[in-house]
XYZ file of C-alpha atoms in Angstrom:
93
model
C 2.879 -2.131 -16.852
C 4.365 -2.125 -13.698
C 2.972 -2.128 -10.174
C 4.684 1.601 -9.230
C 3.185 3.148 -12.660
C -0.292 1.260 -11.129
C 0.180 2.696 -8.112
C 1.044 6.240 -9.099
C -2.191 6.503 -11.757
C -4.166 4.809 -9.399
C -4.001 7.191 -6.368
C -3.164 10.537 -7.803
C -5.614 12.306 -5.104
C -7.079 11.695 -2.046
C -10.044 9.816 -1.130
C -11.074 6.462 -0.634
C -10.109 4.112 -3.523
C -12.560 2.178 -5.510
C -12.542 -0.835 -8.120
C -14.338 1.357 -10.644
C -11.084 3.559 -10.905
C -8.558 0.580 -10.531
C -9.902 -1.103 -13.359
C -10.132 1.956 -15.542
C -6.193 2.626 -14.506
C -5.605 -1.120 -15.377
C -7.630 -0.523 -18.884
C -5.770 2.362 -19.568
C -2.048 0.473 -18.753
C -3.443 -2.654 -21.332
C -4.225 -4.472 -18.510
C -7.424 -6.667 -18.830
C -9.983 -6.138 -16.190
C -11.219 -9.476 -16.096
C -8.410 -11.447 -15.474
C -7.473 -8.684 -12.450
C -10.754 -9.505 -10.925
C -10.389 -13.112 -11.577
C -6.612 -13.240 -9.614
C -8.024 -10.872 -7.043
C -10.607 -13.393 -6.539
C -8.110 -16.115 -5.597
C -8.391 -17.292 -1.686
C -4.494 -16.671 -1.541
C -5.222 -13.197 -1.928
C -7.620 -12.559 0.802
C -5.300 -14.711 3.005
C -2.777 -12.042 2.508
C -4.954 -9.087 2.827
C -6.342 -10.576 6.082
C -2.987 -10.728 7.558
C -2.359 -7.690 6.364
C -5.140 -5.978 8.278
C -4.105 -7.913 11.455
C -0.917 -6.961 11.501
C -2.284 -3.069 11.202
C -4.602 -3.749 13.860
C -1.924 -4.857 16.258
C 0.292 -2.019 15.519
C -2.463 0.715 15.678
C -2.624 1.495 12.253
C -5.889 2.797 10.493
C -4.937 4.516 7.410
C -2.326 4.901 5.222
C 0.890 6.435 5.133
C 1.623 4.484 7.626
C 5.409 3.263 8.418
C 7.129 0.850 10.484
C 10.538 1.530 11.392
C 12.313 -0.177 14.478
C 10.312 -0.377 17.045
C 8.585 2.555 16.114
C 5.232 3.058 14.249
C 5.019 6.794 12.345
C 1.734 7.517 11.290
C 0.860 9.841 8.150
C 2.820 11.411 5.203
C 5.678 12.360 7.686
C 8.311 13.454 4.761
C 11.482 12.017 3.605
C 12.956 14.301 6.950
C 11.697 12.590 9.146
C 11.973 9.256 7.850
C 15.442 9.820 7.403
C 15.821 10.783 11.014
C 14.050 7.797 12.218
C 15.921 5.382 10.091
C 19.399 6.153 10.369
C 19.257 5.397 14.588
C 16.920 2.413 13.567
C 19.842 0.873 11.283
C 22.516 1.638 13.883
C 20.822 -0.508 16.384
């Protein structure tokens, strides 16, 4: 299984996401539950989620979509348009 198959089971709707349904997604993709919760458990992981959440903090962000590009912080499912439009002066910088 890979982490865009995950990702793409996992979140087909929106609302808030929970472990119940990320372990039945994992189940359902062979993964074994336990040994998710076990690595998710691991202090390396909550280092990385903590400096995730700072980072969104400092930039403003509170949900997701969110995107970063330049110096620029787009908020929201904004469409491939406009992320086209914002990237192609971003890369000519």
């Amino acid at each position: 299984a890979t982490y865009p198959e995950f990702h793409k089971r996992r979140f087909p709707a929106p609302g808030l996401a929970n472990k119940v349904r990320a372990l039945a997604v994992a189940a359902e993709l062979g993964l074994v539950g336990a040994r998710l919760e076990v690595a998710a458990a691991r202090p390396k992981v909550d280092a990385v989620l903590d400096e995730s959440r700072k980072l969104a903090r400092a930039l403003g962000i509170r949900g997701t979509p969110s995107y970063v590009v330049g110096d620029n912080v787009l908020f929201g499912a904004v469409g491939v348009g406009t992320l086209r439009d914002r990237i192609t002066p971003a890369r000519q910088k």
